[in-house]
Amino acid sequence: MLSAGLIFSSCAANMLRVQPEAEGVTLILDLKTCAHDVRVIGDFNQWDPEKGTMKCEDGLWTVGLPLQRGLYHYVFLVDGEIFVPPDQKTVPDAFGGRNLILRLEQ
Amino acid sequence: MKVLNSQKLAAGILVAACVLFLCPSQGRPEALSLEKALVRAGLSKERAQYIHARVAKRLNPENQNVLVKTLSSFRTREEVEIWSQKLLEGLAKHVPPPLLLNRLQVYAEDVKWAYTLSASLLKSTPPTYTVKALVDALYRTPDNNRALLERFFSQVQKHINQLNPHQLAQLADVAGLMCEAGATQQDLERMLRKITSSGKIREKELYRYEKRILQGIKKGFSFQEIMIRMDNPFTGEGTNSPGTTGTKLMQEMPEQFVPGGEMGVPTQIPTKKDKFHHNIP
C-alpha cells in the first residue's frame, strides 16, 4: 500500500506509473517501443476494450480511471496483444496467465 | 379452389401461431435462461443483459447451459458478482470455451470458499475486494491448498478480536505471497505472531512484509532466504548470524535489500483518508 504520489516500477524496459487522483487514478504506461493502439481492460471496465482506450501524450500512454475503493484486476492490450509489465505485483488469472492488481482504499 | 387455399393458409398460420404461443422460447431457450439465471442470482436486469450479450457472442447454447448450472450453486449476489467478472475477463482474453467453462467452474468453488471464510472472520458481509484477495491468496498457494490458508486465518481469529476488511485483505496478500515463495504453515504462523505481538495487527509491519517478500520473490530468492533478511529489522532475533548462509546471501543482495534498508518502501504509511495500494517495487 502506498500513499498518494507518483509511483514508478523499477523495470528499465517498461514503466508503469499509477497516479492517484481526486477520484480514482491515472495509469501512465511508458512502453519505450512503438505501438499503435494501447488499451487497458479490467474489473473496472468489465474487461471491455472499447471502454479502455488510452491516449498517447509525449510518448506516454495514459488513461484516467474514476474508481471507487476496491481491488481491481487488469491488464493492458498493446496492439491487440495482452501485456503485463514485468516487475509488477500480479496474481494468477485462473486461465494460465496473470493479472496486475490495483487496490484503492479511500 | 382459391377459397380453399386461403383457408389452408389461414389454418397454417393459426397452427404456427399456436406453436409459437405454446413454445415461446423455441428459438432461443438457452439465451433467455442464462439472462434469467443471472437475474435470479441477484444481478440487475441491465447487468444480466450486458453479460448475456457478451456471452452470446462466444458461447453456444449448450455452453451457456453450463454457466447456468454453475450459477445455481451460488448463495449470494457478491459471489455472483466476483464470478461474473472472471467470466467477462475470460471472454475478453479470448480464452477457448472448453477451458473457460472448466476454469469458471473451479473458480466458482474458490469464490464460495473465500466468501464463506471472509464472512466468518469479519462476522459480516465481506466487501468484494476482501473476497478477491482471499481467492488471490489461494491461487498463489501451491495446489490451491485451502487447508493451509484456513489454518492460518483461524489463527487470526485467535489473536485479533476485531479484524477490518482491509486488514484481512492485506493479510491475504501477504499470506499468498509467502505461499508463492514456498512458505509453510509454520512460516505463516511465525509471521502472524510477529505482526500481532502487540495484541493487534500492526499494519505498518504487515505492509513491510508484503513489500519485502514481493521484492524477494522477484529477485528469485526462496522464502527461507527472504526470511533471513526480514528477521533482523523487525525483531532482532533473526537467523542472520555471521558465517551462516544468510550472511553470505546478504552480501550478494543489492544494497536496497539489506535488512533495515527501505527498498523503495515509502517511509510514510498511508493515512486512512487516502490509502492507495498498488504493489510496485
CSV table of C-alpha atoms in Angstrom, one decimal:
chain,number,residue,atom,x,y,z
A,1,MET,CA,0.0,0.0,0.0
A,2,LEU,CA,1.4,3.4,-0.9
A,3,SER,CA,0.3,6.9,-0.1
A,4,ALA,CA,-0.8,9.2,-2.8
A,5,GLY,CA,2.0,10.1,-5.0
A,6,LEU,CA,3.9,9.2,-8.1
A,7,ILE,CA,4.8,5.6,-8.3
A,8,PHE,CA,7.1,4.0,-10.8
A,9,SER,CA,8.0,0.5,-11.4
A,10,SER,CA,11.7,-0.3,-11.4
A,11,CYS,CA,11.7,-2.0,-14.7
A,12,ALA,CA,14.1,-0.5,-17.2
A,13,ALA,CA,12.3,-1.7,-20.3
A,14,ASN,CA,8.7,-0.7,-19.5
A,15,MET,CA,7.5,1.6,-16.8
A,16,LEU,CA,4.1,1.8,-15.3
A,17,ARG,CA,3.0,4.7,-13.2
A,18,VAL,CA,-0.2,4.8,-11.2
A,19,GLN,CA,-1.1,8.3,-10.3
A,20,PRO,CA,-3.7,8.9,-7.6
A,21,GLU,CA,-6.4,11.5,-8.5
A,22,ALA,CA,-9.1,13.1,-6.5
A,23,GLU,CA,-11.4,10.3,-7.7
A,24,GLY,CA,-9.6,7.3,-8.9
A,25,VAL,CA,-6.3,7.0,-10.6
A,26,THR,CA,-4.5,7.7,-13.8
A,27,LEU,CA,-2.4,4.9,-15.4
A,28,ILE,CA,0.6,6.0,-17.3
A,29,LEU,CA,2.5,3.5,-19.3
A,30,ASP,CA,5.8,4.1,-20.9
A,31,LEU,CA,6.3,1.3,-23.4
A,32,LYS,CA,9.5,2.5,-24.9
A,33,THR,CA,8.5,0.7,-28.1
A,34,CYS,CA,6.3,1.6,-31.0
A,35,ALA,CA,2.6,0.8,-30.5
A,36,HIS,CA,-0.4,2.0,-32.4
A,37,ASP,CA,-3.1,1.1,-30.1
A,38,VAL,CA,-3.0,0.6,-26.3
A,39,ARG,CA,-5.9,-0.2,-24.1
A,40,VAL,CA,-6.5,-1.2,-20.5
A,41,ILE,CA,-9.0,-3.9,-19.6
A,42,GLY,CA,-10.0,-5.0,-16.2
A,43,ASP,CA,-12.6,-5.3,-13.5
A,44,PHE,CA,-13.2,-1.6,-13.6
A,45,ASN,CA,-14.5,-1.6,-17.2
A,46,GLN,CA,-15.9,-5.1,-17.4
A,47,TRP,CA,-12.9,-6.2,-19.4
A,48,ASP,CA,-14.3,-4.2,-22.4
A,49,PRO,CA,-11.5,-2.9,-24.7
A,50,GLU,CA,-13.9,-0.4,-26.1
A,51,LYS,CA,-14.1,1.3,-22.7
A,52,GLY,CA,-10.3,1.3,-22.1
A,53,THR,CA,-8.8,3.3,-24.8
A,54,MET,CA,-5.5,5.0,-23.8
A,55,LYS,CA,-4.2,8.3,-25.2
A,56,CYS,CA,-0.6,8.8,-26.3
A,57,GLU,CA,0.9,12.0,-25.0
A,58,ASP,CA,4.6,12.7,-25.3
A,59,GLY,CA,5.3,9.0,-25.8
A,60,LEU,CA,3.3,8.0,-22.7
A,61,TRP,CA,0.1,6.1,-22.9
A,62,THR,CA,-2.4,7.4,-20.3
A,63,VAL,CA,-5.9,6.7,-19.1
A,64,GLY,CA,-7.9,8.1,-16.3
A,65,LEU,CA,-10.0,5.7,-14.2
A,66,PRO,CA,-12.6,7.0,-11.9
A,67,LEU,CA,-12.6,4.3,-9.3
A,68,GLN,CA,-14.2,3.6,-6.0
A,69,ARG,CA,-12.4,1.7,-3.3
A,70,GLY,CA,-11.8,-1.9,-4.0
A,71,LEU,CA,-9.5,-4.5,-5.5
A,72,TYR,CA,-9.2,-4.5,-9.3
A,73,HIS,CA,-7.5,-6.9,-11.7
A,74,TYR,CA,-6.4,-5.6,-15.0
A,75,VAL,CA,-4.0,-6.0,-18.0
A,76,PHE,CA,-3.0,-3.9,-20.9
A,77,LEU,CA,-3.8,-4.6,-24.6
A,78,VAL,CA,-0.9,-3.4,-26.8
A,79,ASP,CA,-1.9,-3.7,-30.5
A,80,GLY,CA,-4.4,-6.3,-29.5
A,81,GLU,CA,-2.0,-8.4,-27.5
A,82,ILE,CA,-2.2,-8.8,-23.7
A,83,PHE,CA,0.7,-7.1,-22.0
A,84,VAL,CA,1.6,-7.2,-18.3
A,85,PRO,CA,4.6,-5.0,-17.5
A,86,PRO,CA,7.3,-7.0,-15.7
A,87,ASP,CA,8.2,-6.3,-12.1
A,88,GLN,CA,4.7,-5.6,-11.0
A,89,LYS,CA,2.6,-7.3,-8.5
A,90,THR,CA,0.5,-9.9,-10.3
A,91,VAL,CA,-1.8,-12.8,-9.5
A,92,PRO,CA,-2.8,-15.8,-11.5
A,93,ASP,CA,-5.8,-15.1,-13.5
A,94,ALA,CA,-7.2,-18.7,-13.4
A,95,PHE,CA,-6.7,-19.1,-17.2
A,96,GLY,CA,-3.0,-19.7,-17.1
A,97,GLY,CA,-2.0,-16.0,-17.3
A,98,ARG,CA,-1.5,-13.3,-14.8
A,99,ASN,CA,-3.3,-10.0,-13.9
A,100,LEU,CA,-2.0,-6.8,-12.5
A,101,ILE,CA,-3.5,-5.7,-9.2
A,102,LEU,CA,-4.7,-2.3,-8.1
A,103,ARG,CA,-6.2,-1.8,-4.7
A,104,LEU,CA,-7.8,1.5,-3.7
A,105,GLU,CA,-8.6,2.5,-0.1
A,106,GLN,CA,-10.4,5.7,0.4
B,1,MET,CA,-60.1,-23.6,-55.2
B,2,LYS,CA,-58.8,-20.2,-54.3
B,3,VAL,CA,-61.0,-20.1,-51.2
B,4,LEU,CA,-59.7,-23.5,-50.2
B,5,ASN,CA,-56.1,-22.3,-50.5
B,6,SER,CA,-56.9,-19.3,-48.3
B,7,GLN,CA,-58.4,-21.5,-45.7
B,8,LYS,CA,-55.4,-23.7,-45.7
B,9,LEU,CA,-53.1,-20.7,-45.4
B,10,ALA,CA,-55.1,-19.3,-42.5
B,11,ALA,CA,-55.1,-22.7,-40.8
B,12,GLY,CA,-51.4,-22.9,-41.2
B,13,ILE,CA,-50.8,-19.5,-39.8
B,14,LEU,CA,-53.1,-20.4,-36.9
B,15,VAL,CA,-51.1,-23.6,-36.2
B,16,ALA,CA,-47.8,-21.8,-36.4
B,17,ALA,CA,-49.1,-19.1,-34.0
B,18,CYS,CA,-50.2,-21.7,-31.6
B,19,VAL,CA,-46.8,-23.4,-31.7
B,20,LEU,CA,-45.1,-20.1,-31.0
B,21,PHE,CA,-47.5,-19.3,-28.3
B,22,LEU,CA,-47.2,-22.6,-26.5
B,23,CYS,CA,-43.4,-22.7,-27.0
B,24,PRO,CA,-42.3,-19.1,-27.0
B,25,SER,CA,-38.7,-20.0,-26.2
B,26,GLN,CA,-38.4,-22.5,-29.1
B,27,GLY,CA,-35.9,-20.4,-31.0
B,28,ARG,CA,-33.7,-19.2,-28.1
B,29,PRO,CA,-34.2,-21.2,-24.9
B,30,GLU,CA,-30.7,-21.1,-23.5
B,31,ALA,CA,-30.1,-17.4,-24.2
B,32,LEU,CA,-33.1,-16.5,-22.1
B,33,SER,CA,-32.4,-18.9,-19.4
B,34,LEU,CA,-28.8,-17.5,-18.9
B,35,GLU,CA,-30.1,-14.0,-18.5
B,36,LYS,CA,-32.8,-15.1,-16.2
B,37,ALA,CA,-30.4,-17.1,-14.2
B,38,LEU,CA,-28.2,-14.1,-13.7
B,39,VAL,CA,-31.1,-12.0,-12.5
B,40,ARG,CA,-32.3,-14.8,-10.3
B,41,ALA,CA,-28.8,-14.9,-8.8
B,42,GLY,CA,-29.1,-11.3,-7.8
B,43,LEU,CA,-27.7,-9.2,-10.6
B,44,SER,CA,-29.7,-6.3,-12.1
B,45,LYS,CA,-31.6,-6.8,-15.3
B,46,GLU,CA,-29.3,-4.4,-17.1
B,47,ARG,CA,-26.2,-6.1,-15.8
B,48,ALA,CA,-27.6,-9.5,-16.7
B,49,GLN,CA,-28.4,-8.3,-20.2
B,50,TYR,CA,-24.9,-6.9,-20.6
B,51,ILE,CA,-23.2,-10.1,-19.6
B,52,HIS,CA,-25.6,-12.2,-21.7
B,53,ALA,CA,-24.8,-10.1,-24.7
B,54,ARG,CA,-21.1,-10.7,-24.3
B,55,VAL,CA,-21.5,-14.4,-23.6
B,56,ALA,CA,-23.8,-14.9,-26.6
B,57,LYS,CA,-21.1,-13.8,-28.9
B,58,ARG,CA,-18.7,-16.5,-27.9
B,59,LEU,CA,-20.6,-19.4,-26.3
B,60,ASN,CA,-23.2,-21.7,-27.9
B,61,PRO,CA,-26.4,-22.5,-26.1
B,62,GLU,CA,-25.0,-25.8,-24.8
B,63,ASN,CA,-22.1,-23.9,-23.2
B,64,GLN,CA,-24.4,-21.3,-21.8
B,65,ASN,CA,-26.3,-24.0,-20.0
B,66,VAL,CA,-23.1,-25.0,-18.2
B,67,LEU,CA,-22.9,-21.4,-17.0
B,68,VAL,CA,-26.5,-21.6,-15.8
B,69,LYS,CA,-25.7,-24.7,-13.8
B,70,THR,CA,-22.7,-23.1,-12.2
B,71,LEU,CA,-24.8,-20.0,-11.3
B,72,SER,CA,-27.3,-22.1,-9.5
B,73,SER,CA,-24.7,-23.1,-6.9
B,74,PHE,CA,-24.1,-19.6,-5.7
B,75,ARG,CA,-25.7,-18.4,-2.5
B,76,THR,CA,-25.0,-14.6,-2.5
B,77,ARG,CA,-25.0,-11.8,-5.0
B,78,GLU,CA,-21.4,-10.9,-4.1
B,79,GLU,CA,-20.3,-14.4,-5.1
B,80,VAL,CA,-22.0,-14.0,-8.5
B,81,GLU,CA,-20.5,-10.5,-9.0
B,82,ILE,CA,-17.0,-11.8,-8.5
B,83,TRP,CA,-17.6,-14.9,-10.7
B,84,SER,CA,-19.2,-12.9,-13.5
B,85,GLN,CA,-16.1,-10.6,-13.5
B,86,LYS,CA,-14.0,-13.6,-14.1
B,87,LEU,CA,-16.4,-14.7,-16.9
B,88,LEU,CA,-16.1,-11.3,-18.6
B,89,GLU,CA,-12.3,-11.5,-18.1
B,90,GLY,CA,-12.1,-14.9,-19.8
B,91,LEU,CA,-14.2,-13.6,-22.7
B,92,ALA,CA,-12.1,-10.5,-23.1
B,93,LYS,CA,-8.9,-12.6,-23.1
B,94,HIS,CA,-10.4,-14.9,-25.7
B,95,VAL,CA,-10.0,-18.0,-23.6
B,96,PRO,CA,-11.2,-21.1,-25.5
B,97,PRO,CA,-14.7,-22.0,-24.4
B,98,PRO,CA,-13.8,-25.5,-23.0
B,99,LEU,CA,-11.0,-24.1,-20.9
B,100,LEU,CA,-13.1,-21.1,-19.9
B,101,LEU,CA,-16.0,-23.2,-18.7
B,102,ASN,CA,-13.7,-25.6,-16.9
B,103,ARG,CA,-11.9,-22.8,-15.1
B,104,LEU,CA,-15.1,-20.9,-14.3
B,105,GLN,CA,-16.4,-24.0,-12.5
B,106,VAL,CA,-13.3,-24.3,-10.4
B,107,TYR,CA,-13.3,-20.5,-9.8
B,108,ALA,CA,-16.8,-20.7,-8.6
B,109,GLU,CA,-15.8,-23.1,-5.8
B,110,ASP,CA,-12.9,-20.9,-4.9
B,111,VAL,CA,-15.1,-17.8,-4.7
B,112,LYS,CA,-17.6,-19.6,-2.5
B,113,TRP,CA,-14.8,-20.8,-0.2
B,114,ALA,CA,-13.3,-17.3,0.1
B,115,TYR,CA,-16.7,-15.7,0.7
B,116,THR,CA,-17.5,-18.1,3.5
B,117,LEU,CA,-14.1,-17.7,5.1
B,118,SER,CA,-14.1,-13.9,5.0
B,119,ALA,CA,-17.7,-13.6,6.2
B,120,SER,CA,-16.8,-15.9,9.1
B,121,LEU,CA,-13.7,-13.8,10.0
B,122,LEU,CA,-15.4,-10.5,9.7
B,123,LYS,CA,-18.7,-11.6,11.1
B,124,SER,CA,-20.4,-9.6,8.4
B,125,THR,CA,-20.8,-9.5,4.6
B,126,PRO,CA,-17.3,-9.0,3.3
B,127,PRO,CA,-16.6,-6.4,0.6
B,128,THR,CA,-15.7,-7.7,-2.8
B,129,TYR,CA,-12.1,-6.8,-2.6
B,130,THR,CA,-11.6,-8.8,0.5
B,131,VAL,CA,-13.1,-11.9,-1.1
B,132,LYS,CA,-11.0,-11.4,-4.2
B,133,ALA,CA,-7.8,-11.0,-2.1
B,134,LEU,CA,-8.5,-14.4,-0.5
B,135,VAL,CA,-9.1,-16.0,-3.8
B,136,ASP,CA,-5.8,-14.5,-5.0
B,137,ALA,CA,-4.0,-15.9,-1.9
B,138,LEU,CA,-5.5,-19.3,-2.8
B,139,TYR,CA,-4.2,-19.1,-6.3
B,140,ARG,CA,-0.7,-18.3,-5.1
B,141,THR,CA,-0.8,-21.3,-2.8
B,142,PRO,CA,0.6,-24.5,-4.3
B,143,ASP,CA,-2.1,-26.9,-5.3
B,144,ASN,CA,-4.7,-24.4,-4.2
B,145,ASN,CA,-4.2,-25.5,-0.6
B,146,ARG,CA,-7.3,-24.2,1.2
B,147,ALA,CA,-6.5,-26.1,4.4
B,148,LEU,CA,-3.2,-24.2,4.7
B,149,LEU,CA,-4.9,-20.8,4.5
B,150,GLU,CA,-7.8,-21.9,6.6
B,151,ARG,CA,-5.4,-22.9,9.4
B,152,PHE,CA,-3.6,-19.6,9.1
B,153,PHE,CA,-6.7,-17.5,9.2
B,154,SER,CA,-8.1,-19.4,12.1
B,155,GLN,CA,-5.0,-18.1,14.0
B,156,VAL,CA,-6.2,-14.6,13.0
B,157,GLN,CA,-9.4,-15.1,15.0
B,158,LYS,CA,-7.4,-16.3,18.0
B,159,HIS,CA,-5.2,-13.2,18.1
B,160,ILE,CA,-7.5,-10.4,17.0
B,161,ASN,CA,-10.9,-9.6,18.1
B,162,GLN,CA,-11.7,-7.1,15.5
B,163,LEU,CA,-10.5,-7.5,12.0
B,164,ASN,CA,-11.5,-5.0,9.4
B,165,PRO,CA,-11.9,-5.9,5.7
B,166,HIS,CA,-8.8,-4.1,4.7
B,167,GLN,CA,-6.6,-5.8,7.3
B,168,LEU,CA,-8.0,-9.2,6.2
B,169,ALA,CA,-7.3,-8.4,2.5
B,170,GLN,CA,-3.8,-7.3,3.2
B,171,LEU,CA,-3.2,-10.4,5.4
B,172,ALA,CA,-4.4,-12.5,2.5
B,173,ASP,CA,-2.0,-10.7,0.2
B,174,VAL,CA,1.0,-11.4,2.5
B,175,ALA,CA,-0.1,-15.0,3.1
B,176,GLY,CA,-0.5,-15.5,-0.6
B,177,LEU,CA,2.9,-14.0,-1.4
B,178,MET,CA,4.5,-16.1,1.3
B,179,CYS,CA,2.9,-19.3,-0.1
B,180,GLU,CA,4.1,-18.4,-3.6
B,181,ALA,CA,7.6,-18.1,-2.2
B,182,GLY,CA,7.3,-21.6,-0.6
B,183,ALA,CA,6.3,-20.8,3.0
B,184,THR,CA,5.0,-23.5,5.2
B,185,GLN,CA,2.2,-23.3,7.8
B,186,GLN,CA,4.8,-22.7,10.5
B,187,ASP,CA,6.2,-19.9,8.5
B,188,LEU,CA,2.8,-18.3,8.2
B,189,GLU,CA,2.1,-18.6,11.9
B,190,ARG,CA,5.5,-17.3,12.8
B,191,MET,CA,4.8,-14.2,10.7
B,192,LEU,CA,1.4,-13.8,12.3
B,193,ARG,CA,2.9,-14.0,15.8
B,194,LYS,CA,5.3,-11.1,14.9
B,195,ILE,CA,2.7,-8.8,13.4
B,196,THR,CA,0.3,-9.4,16.2
B,197,SER,CA,2.8,-9.3,19.1
B,198,SER,CA,1.3,-6.0,20.3
B,199,GLY,CA,-2.2,-7.6,20.5
B,200,LYS,CA,-3.5,-6.3,17.3
B,201,ILE,CA,-2.3,-6.3,13.7
B,202,ARG,CA,0.4,-3.8,13.1
B,203,GLU,CA,-0.4,-2.6,9.6
B,204,LYS,CA,2.9,-0.9,9.2
B,205,GLU,CA,4.8,-4.2,9.7
B,206,LEU,CA,2.4,-6.1,7.6
B,207,TYR,CA,3.0,-3.6,4.8
B,208,ARG,CA,6.7,-4.0,5.1
B,209,TYR,CA,6.4,-7.8,5.0
B,210,GLU,CA,4.4,-7.6,1.8
B,211,LYS,CA,6.9,-5.3,0.1
B,212,ARG,CA,9.9,-7.2,1.1
B,213,ILE,CA,8.5,-10.6,0.2
B,214,LEU,CA,7.5,-9.3,-3.1
B,215,GLN,CA,11.0,-8.0,-3.7
B,216,GLY,CA,12.5,-11.3,-2.7
B,217,ILE,CA,10.3,-13.3,-4.9
B,218,LYS,CA,11.0,-11.1,-7.9
B,219,LYS,CA,14.7,-11.4,-7.2
B,220,GLY,CA,14.4,-15.2,-7.2
B,221,PHE,CA,15.0,-15.9,-3.5
B,222,SER,CA,13.4,-18.7,-1.7
B,223,PHE,CA,11.1,-17.9,1.2
B,224,GLN,CA,13.7,-19.0,3.8
B,225,GLU,CA,16.3,-16.7,2.1
B,226,ILE,CA,13.8,-13.9,2.2
B,227,MET,CA,13.0,-14.5,5.9
B,228,ILE,CA,16.7,-14.4,6.8
B,229,ARG,CA,16.7,-10.8,5.5
B,230,MET,CA,13.4,-9.9,7.2
B,231,ASP,CA,14.1,-11.1,10.7
B,232,ASN,CA,16.6,-8.6,11.9
B,233,PRO,CA,15.0,-5.3,11.0
B,234,PHE,CA,11.7,-6.3,12.6
B,235,THR,CA,12.6,-8.4,15.7
B,236,GLY,CA,16.3,-8.5,16.1
B,237,GLU,CA,16.0,-12.3,16.6
B,238,GLY,CA,16.8,-13.4,13.1
B,239,THR,CA,19.0,-16.2,12.0
B,240,ASN,CA,21.4,-14.0,10.2
B,241,SER,CA,24.4,-14.7,12.3
B,242,PRO,CA,28.0,-14.4,11.0
B,243,GLY,CA,29.0,-17.3,8.9
B,244,THR,CA,25.5,-18.5,8.1
B,245,THR,CA,24.2,-18.9,4.6
B,246,GLY,CA,22.2,-15.8,5.4
B,247,THR,CA,25.2,-13.6,5.7
B,248,LYS,CA,26.6,-15.0,2.5
B,249,LEU,CA,23.4,-14.3,0.7
B,250,MET,CA,23.1,-10.9,2.2
B,251,GLN,CA,26.4,-10.0,0.8
B,252,GLU,CA,25.1,-11.0,-2.6
B,253,MET,CA,22.0,-8.9,-2.2
B,254,PRO,CA,21.6,-5.5,-3.7
B,255,GLU,CA,22.1,-2.7,-1.3
B,256,GLN,CA,18.4,-1.9,-1.2
B,257,PHE,CA,17.7,-5.4,0.1
B,258,VAL,CA,19.9,-5.3,3.1
B,259,PRO,CA,17.9,-5.6,6.3
B,260,GLY,CA,16.9,-2.2,7.5
B,261,GLY,CA,17.1,-0.8,4.1
B,262,GLU,CA,14.0,0.8,2.7
B,263,MET,CA,13.9,-1.0,-0.6
B,264,GLY,CA,11.7,1.7,-2.1
B,265,VAL,CA,9.1,1.3,0.7
B,266,PRO,CA,7.6,4.7,1.5
B,267,THR,CA,8.6,5.9,4.9
B,268,GLN,CA,5.2,7.4,5.3
B,269,ILE,CA,2.4,4.9,5.8
B,270,PRO,CA,-0.8,5.8,4.1
B,271,THR,CA,-3.4,7.6,6.1
B,272,LYS,CA,-6.9,6.2,6.5
B,273,LYS,CA,-8.2,9.1,4.5
B,274,ASP,CA,-6.4,8.4,1.3
B,275,LYS,CA,-4.9,4.9,1.2
B,276,PHE,CA,-3.7,3.8,-2.1
B,277,HIS,CA,-2.5,0.3,-2.7
B,278,HIS,CA,-0.5,-0.7,-5.7
B,279,ASN,CA,2.3,-3.0,-5.0
B,280,ILE,CA,5.1,-1.9,-7.2
B,281,PRO,CA,8.6,-2.4,-6.0
